[in-house]
mmCIF file of C-alpha atoms in Angstrom:
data_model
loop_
_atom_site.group_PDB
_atom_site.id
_atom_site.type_symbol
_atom_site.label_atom_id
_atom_site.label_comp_id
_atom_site.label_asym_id
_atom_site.label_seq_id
_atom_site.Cartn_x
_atom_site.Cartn_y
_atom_site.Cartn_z
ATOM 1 C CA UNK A 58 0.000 0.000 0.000
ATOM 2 C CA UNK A 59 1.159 3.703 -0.637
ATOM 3 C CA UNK A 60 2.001 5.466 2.231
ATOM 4 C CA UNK A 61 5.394 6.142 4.613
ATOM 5 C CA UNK A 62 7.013 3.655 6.630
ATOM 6 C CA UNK A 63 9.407 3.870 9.028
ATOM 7 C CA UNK A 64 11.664 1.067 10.023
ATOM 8 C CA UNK A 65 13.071 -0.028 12.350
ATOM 9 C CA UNK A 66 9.796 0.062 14.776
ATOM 10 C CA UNK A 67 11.864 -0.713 17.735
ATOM 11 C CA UNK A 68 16.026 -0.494 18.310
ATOM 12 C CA UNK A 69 17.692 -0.609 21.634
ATOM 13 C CA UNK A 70 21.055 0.396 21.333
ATOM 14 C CA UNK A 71 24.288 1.014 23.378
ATOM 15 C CA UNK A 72 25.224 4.496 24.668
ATOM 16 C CA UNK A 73 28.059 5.683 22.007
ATOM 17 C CA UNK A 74 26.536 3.458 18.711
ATOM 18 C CA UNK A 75 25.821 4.800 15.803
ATOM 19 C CA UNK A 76 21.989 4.073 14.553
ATOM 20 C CA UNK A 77 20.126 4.709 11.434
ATOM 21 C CA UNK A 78 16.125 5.249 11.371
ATOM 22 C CA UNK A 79 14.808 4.767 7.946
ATOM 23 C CA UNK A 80 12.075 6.326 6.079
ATOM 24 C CA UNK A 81 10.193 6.181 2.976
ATOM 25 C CA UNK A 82 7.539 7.320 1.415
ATOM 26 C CA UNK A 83 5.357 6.610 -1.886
ATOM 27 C CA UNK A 84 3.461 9.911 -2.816
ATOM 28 C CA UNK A 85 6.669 11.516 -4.310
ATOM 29 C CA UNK A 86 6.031 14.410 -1.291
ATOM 30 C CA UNK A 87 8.525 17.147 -1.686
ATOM 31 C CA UNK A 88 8.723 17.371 1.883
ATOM 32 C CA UNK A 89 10.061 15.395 4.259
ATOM 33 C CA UNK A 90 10.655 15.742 8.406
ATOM 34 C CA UNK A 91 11.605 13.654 11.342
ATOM 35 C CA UNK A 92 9.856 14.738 14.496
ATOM 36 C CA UNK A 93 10.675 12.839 18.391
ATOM 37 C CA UNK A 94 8.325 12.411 21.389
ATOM 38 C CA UNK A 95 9.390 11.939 24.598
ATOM 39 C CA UNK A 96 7.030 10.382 26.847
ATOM 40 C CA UNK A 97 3.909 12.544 27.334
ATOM 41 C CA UNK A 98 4.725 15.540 25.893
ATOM 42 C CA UNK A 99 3.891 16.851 22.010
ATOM 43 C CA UNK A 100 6.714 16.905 19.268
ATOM 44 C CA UNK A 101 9.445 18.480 17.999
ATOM 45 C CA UNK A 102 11.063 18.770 14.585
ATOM 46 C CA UNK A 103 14.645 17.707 14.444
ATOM 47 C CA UNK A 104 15.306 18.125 10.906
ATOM 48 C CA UNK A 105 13.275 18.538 7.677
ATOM 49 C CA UNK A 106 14.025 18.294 4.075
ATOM 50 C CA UNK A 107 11.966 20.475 1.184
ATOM 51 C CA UNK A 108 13.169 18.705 -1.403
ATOM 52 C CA UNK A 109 16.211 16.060 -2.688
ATOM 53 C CA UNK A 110 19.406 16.852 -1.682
ATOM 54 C CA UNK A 111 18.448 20.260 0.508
ATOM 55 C CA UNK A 112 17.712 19.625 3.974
ATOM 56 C CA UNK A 113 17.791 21.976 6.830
ATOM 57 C CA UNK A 114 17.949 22.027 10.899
ATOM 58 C CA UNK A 115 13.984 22.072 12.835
ATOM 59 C CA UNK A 116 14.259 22.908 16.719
ATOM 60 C CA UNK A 117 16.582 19.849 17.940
ATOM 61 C CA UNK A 118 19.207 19.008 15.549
ATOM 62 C CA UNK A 119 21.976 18.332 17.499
ATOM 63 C CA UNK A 120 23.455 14.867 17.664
ATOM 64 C CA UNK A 121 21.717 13.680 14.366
ATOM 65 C CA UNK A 122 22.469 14.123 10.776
ATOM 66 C CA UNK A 123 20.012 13.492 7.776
ATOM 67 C CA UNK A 124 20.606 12.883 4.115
ATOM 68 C CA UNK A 125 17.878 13.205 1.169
ATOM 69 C CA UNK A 126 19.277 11.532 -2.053
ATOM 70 C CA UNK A 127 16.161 10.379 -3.172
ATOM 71 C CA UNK A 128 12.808 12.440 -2.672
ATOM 72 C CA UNK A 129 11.008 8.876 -1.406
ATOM 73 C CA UNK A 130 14.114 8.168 1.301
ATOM 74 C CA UNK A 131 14.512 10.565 4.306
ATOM 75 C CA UNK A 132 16.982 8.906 6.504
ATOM 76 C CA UNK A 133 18.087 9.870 10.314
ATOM 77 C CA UNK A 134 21.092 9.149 11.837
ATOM 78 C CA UNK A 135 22.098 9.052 15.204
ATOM 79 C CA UNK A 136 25.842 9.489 15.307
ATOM 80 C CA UNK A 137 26.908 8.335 19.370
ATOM 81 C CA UNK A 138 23.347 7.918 20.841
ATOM 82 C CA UNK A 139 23.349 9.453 24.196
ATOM 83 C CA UNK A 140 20.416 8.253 27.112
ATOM 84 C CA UNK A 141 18.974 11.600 26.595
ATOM 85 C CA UNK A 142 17.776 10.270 22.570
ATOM 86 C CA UNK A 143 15.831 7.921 23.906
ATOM 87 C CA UNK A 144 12.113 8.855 22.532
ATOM 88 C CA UNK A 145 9.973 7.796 19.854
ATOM 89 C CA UNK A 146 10.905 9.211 16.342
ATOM 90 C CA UNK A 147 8.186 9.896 13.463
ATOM 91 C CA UNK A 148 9.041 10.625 9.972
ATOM 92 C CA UNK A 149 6.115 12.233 8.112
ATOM 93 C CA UNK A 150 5.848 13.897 4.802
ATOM 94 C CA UNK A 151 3.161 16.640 2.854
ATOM 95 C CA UNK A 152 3.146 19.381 0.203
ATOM 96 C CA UNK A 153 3.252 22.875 1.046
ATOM 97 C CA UNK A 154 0.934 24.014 2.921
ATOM 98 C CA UNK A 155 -1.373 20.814 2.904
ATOM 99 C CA UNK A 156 -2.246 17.696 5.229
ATOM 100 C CA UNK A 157 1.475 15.991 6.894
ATOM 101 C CA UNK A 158 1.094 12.484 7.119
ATOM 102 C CA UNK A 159 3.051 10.596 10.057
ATOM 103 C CA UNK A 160 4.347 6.971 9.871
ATOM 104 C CA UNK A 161 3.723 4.898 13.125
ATOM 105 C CA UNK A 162 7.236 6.097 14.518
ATOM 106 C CA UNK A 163 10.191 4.538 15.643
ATOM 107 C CA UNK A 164 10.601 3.288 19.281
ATOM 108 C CA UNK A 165 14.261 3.776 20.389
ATOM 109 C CA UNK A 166 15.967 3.417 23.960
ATOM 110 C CA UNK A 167 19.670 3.775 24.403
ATOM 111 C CA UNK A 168 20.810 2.022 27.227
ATOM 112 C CA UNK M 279 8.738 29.872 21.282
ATOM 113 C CA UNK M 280 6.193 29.667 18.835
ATOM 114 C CA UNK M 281 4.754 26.300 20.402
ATOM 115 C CA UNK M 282 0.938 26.362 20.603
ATOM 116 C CA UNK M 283 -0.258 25.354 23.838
ATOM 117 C CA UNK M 284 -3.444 22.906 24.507
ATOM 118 C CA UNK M 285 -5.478 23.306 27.673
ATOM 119 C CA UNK M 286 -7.091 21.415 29.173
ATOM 120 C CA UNK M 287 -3.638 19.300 29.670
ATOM 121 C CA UNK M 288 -6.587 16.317 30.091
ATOM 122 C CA UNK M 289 -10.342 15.768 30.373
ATOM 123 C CA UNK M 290 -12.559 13.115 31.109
ATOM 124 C CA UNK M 291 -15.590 12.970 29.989
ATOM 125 C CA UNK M 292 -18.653 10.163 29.238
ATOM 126 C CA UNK M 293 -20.288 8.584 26.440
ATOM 127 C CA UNK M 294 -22.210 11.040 24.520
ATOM 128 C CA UNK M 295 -20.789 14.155 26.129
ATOM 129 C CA UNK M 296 -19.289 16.772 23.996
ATOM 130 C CA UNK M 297 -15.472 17.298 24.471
ATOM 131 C CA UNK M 298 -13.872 20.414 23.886
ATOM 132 C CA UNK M 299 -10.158 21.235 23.799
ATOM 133 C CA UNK M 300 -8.349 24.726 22.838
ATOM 134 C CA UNK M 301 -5.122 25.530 21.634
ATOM 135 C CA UNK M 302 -3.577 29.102 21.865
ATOM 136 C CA UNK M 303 -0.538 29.786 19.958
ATOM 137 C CA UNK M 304 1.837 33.291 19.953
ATOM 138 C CA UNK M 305 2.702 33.894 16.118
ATOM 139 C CA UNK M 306 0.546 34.542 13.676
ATOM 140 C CA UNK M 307 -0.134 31.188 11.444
ATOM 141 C CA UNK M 308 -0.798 30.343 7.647
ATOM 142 C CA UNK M 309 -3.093 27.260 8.724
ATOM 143 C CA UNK M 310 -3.664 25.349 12.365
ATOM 144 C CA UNK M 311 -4.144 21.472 12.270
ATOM 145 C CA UNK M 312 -5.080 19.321 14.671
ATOM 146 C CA UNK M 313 -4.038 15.915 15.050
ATOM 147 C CA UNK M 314 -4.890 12.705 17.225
ATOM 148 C CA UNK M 315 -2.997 10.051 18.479
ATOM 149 C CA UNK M 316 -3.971 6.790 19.892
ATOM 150 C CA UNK M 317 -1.439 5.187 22.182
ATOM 151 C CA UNK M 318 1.258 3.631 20.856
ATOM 152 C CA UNK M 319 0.677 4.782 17.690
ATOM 153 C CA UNK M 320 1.412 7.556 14.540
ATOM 154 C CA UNK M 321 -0.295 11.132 14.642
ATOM 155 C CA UNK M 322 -3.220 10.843 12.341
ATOM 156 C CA UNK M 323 -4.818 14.082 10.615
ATOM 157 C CA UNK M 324 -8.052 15.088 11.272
ATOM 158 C CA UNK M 325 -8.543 18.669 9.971
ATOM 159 C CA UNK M 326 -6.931 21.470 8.592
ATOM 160 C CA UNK M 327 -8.276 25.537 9.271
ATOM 161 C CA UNK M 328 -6.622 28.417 7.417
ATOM 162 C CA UNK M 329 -6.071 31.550 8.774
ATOM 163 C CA UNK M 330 -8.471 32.877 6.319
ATOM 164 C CA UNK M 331 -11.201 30.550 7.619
ATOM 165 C CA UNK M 332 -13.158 30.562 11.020
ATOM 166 C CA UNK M 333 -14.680 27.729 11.707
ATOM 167 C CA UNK M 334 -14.800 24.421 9.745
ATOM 168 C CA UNK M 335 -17.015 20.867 10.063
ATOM 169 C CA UNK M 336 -15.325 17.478 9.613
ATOM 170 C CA UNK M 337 -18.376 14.440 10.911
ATOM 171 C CA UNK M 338 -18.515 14.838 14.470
ATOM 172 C CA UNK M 339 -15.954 17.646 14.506
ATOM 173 C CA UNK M 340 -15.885 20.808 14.656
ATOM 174 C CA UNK M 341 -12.954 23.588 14.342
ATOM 175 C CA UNK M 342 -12.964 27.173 14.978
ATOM 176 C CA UNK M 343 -10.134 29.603 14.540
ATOM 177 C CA UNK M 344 -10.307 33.544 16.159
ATOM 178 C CA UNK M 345 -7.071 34.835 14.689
ATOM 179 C CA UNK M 346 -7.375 37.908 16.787
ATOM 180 C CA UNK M 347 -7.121 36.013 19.906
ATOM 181 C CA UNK M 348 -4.677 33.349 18.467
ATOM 182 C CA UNK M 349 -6.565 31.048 19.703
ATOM 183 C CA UNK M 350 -8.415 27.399 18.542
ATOM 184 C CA UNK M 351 -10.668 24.937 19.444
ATOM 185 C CA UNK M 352 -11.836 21.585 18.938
ATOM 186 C CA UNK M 353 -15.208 20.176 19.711
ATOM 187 C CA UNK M 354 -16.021 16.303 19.305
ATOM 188 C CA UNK M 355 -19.295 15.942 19.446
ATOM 189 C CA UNK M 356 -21.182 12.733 20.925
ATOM 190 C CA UNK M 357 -18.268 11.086 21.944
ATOM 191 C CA UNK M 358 -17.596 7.364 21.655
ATOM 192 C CA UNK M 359 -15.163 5.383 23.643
ATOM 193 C CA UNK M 360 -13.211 4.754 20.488
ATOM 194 C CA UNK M 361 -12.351 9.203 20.890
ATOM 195 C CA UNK M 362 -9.981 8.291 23.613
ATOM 196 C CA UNK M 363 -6.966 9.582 22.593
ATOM 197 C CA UNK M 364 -4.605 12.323 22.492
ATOM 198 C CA UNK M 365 -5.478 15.203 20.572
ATOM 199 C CA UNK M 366 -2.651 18.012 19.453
ATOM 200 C CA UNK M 367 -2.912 21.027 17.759
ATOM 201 C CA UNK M 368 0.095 21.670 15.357
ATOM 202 C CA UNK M 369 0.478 25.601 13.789
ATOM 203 C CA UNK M 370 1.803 26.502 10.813
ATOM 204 C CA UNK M 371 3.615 29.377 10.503
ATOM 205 C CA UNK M 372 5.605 30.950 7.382
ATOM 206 C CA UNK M 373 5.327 29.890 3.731
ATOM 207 C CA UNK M 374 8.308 27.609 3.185
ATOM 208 C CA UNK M 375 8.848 23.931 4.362
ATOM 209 C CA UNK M 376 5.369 23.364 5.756
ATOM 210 C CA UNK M 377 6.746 23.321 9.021
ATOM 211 C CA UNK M 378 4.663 22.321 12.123
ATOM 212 C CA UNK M 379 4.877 23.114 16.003
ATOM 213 C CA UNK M 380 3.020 20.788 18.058
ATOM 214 C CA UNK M 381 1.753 21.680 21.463
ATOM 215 C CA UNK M 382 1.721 18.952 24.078
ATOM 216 C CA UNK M 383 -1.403 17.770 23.699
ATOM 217 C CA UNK M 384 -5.208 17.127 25.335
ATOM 218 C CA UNK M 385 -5.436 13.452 26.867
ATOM 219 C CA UNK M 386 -9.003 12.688 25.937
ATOM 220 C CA UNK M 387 -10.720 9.768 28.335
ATOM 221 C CA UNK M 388 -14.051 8.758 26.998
ATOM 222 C CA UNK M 389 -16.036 6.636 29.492
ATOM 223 C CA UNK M 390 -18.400 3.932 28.285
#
């Protein structure tokens, strides 16, 4: 079915690993953002991407990096996961100005 | 910050009550949108207002927007158990990227 996945659902990882959250999406969207949640509280953008290749920092950037070499692929990397990334992660894409559509989000605790 | 906020923080309600959450927010907006997530589980949409627009029907929802008072609010009408849920409100605000900034959200409990 068309729509955005995310994978992996869930990760635990080690505190100083390097992890990759995947994301891709079928409607050929030109934009593209990863949001986290921490428990019981709303979200906030780490990074977002308007269109292949051109990506740019949302409110918490620091300790990932994203790449966009594909419009459909928005992938976020976490480069030495620290306890404090522990949250749930959701990709989601849109047009301007219309409806952003979330994938079911990535559960990930660093231990 | 430009991060909306929802109030009440939660509310419990019954079967067949009406539920109503607001959302203020400090900047002025291109378009509000509020969202609802089930636990566990993705944000799904479940309508978009303009700043243009003041008040706009989707089933058993209702939206209304007072830009003056940056304010919003969300009424569910005849709610169902199934409405549990928390509900955000996510604003819009410039013309590139589509960017949203969520508030932290309304924890509706419906009560059979």
């Amino acid at each position: 079915d068309a729509g955005i996945t995310q994978s992996p659902r869930y990760k635990i990882t080690e505190t100083g690993r390097q992890v990759t959250l995947m994301c891709h999406q079928t409607w050929s969207h030109s934009y593209m953002f990863w949001y986290r949640q921490d428990l019981g509280h709303g979200l906030r953008l780490i990074y977002y991407s308007a269109a292949a290749d051109i990506t740019d920092k949302g409110e918490v950037p620091d300790g990932y990096v994203v790449s966009r070499s594909k419009t459909e692929n928005f992938p976020l990397t976490l480069e030495s996961a620290t306890r404090s990334q522990t949250s749930v992660y959701f990709c989601a894409s849109s047009e301007t100005g219309n409806t952003i559509y979330f994938g079911e989000g990535s559960w990930l605790t660093v231990v | 910050s430009q991060q909306g906020e929802e109030d009440p923080q939660a509310l419990s309600i019954q079967e067949g009550e009406n539920a109503t959450m607001n959302c203020s927010y400090k900047t002025s907006i291109n378009n509000l949108q509020w969202y609802r997530q089930n636990s566990g589980r993705g944000l799904v949409h479940l309508i978009l207002i303009r700043s243009n627009e003041r008040e706009k029907h989707s089933g058993r929802l209702r939206v209304t927007l007072d830009t003056s008072k940056k304010s919003s609010s969300l009424l569910i009408t005849a709610s169902r158990a199934a409405d549990t849920a928390s509900y955000f409100c996510a604003t819009e605000h410039d013309t590139s990227g589509s960017r949203l900034t969520f508030g932290e959200g309304t924890q509706l409990t419906v009560n059979p």
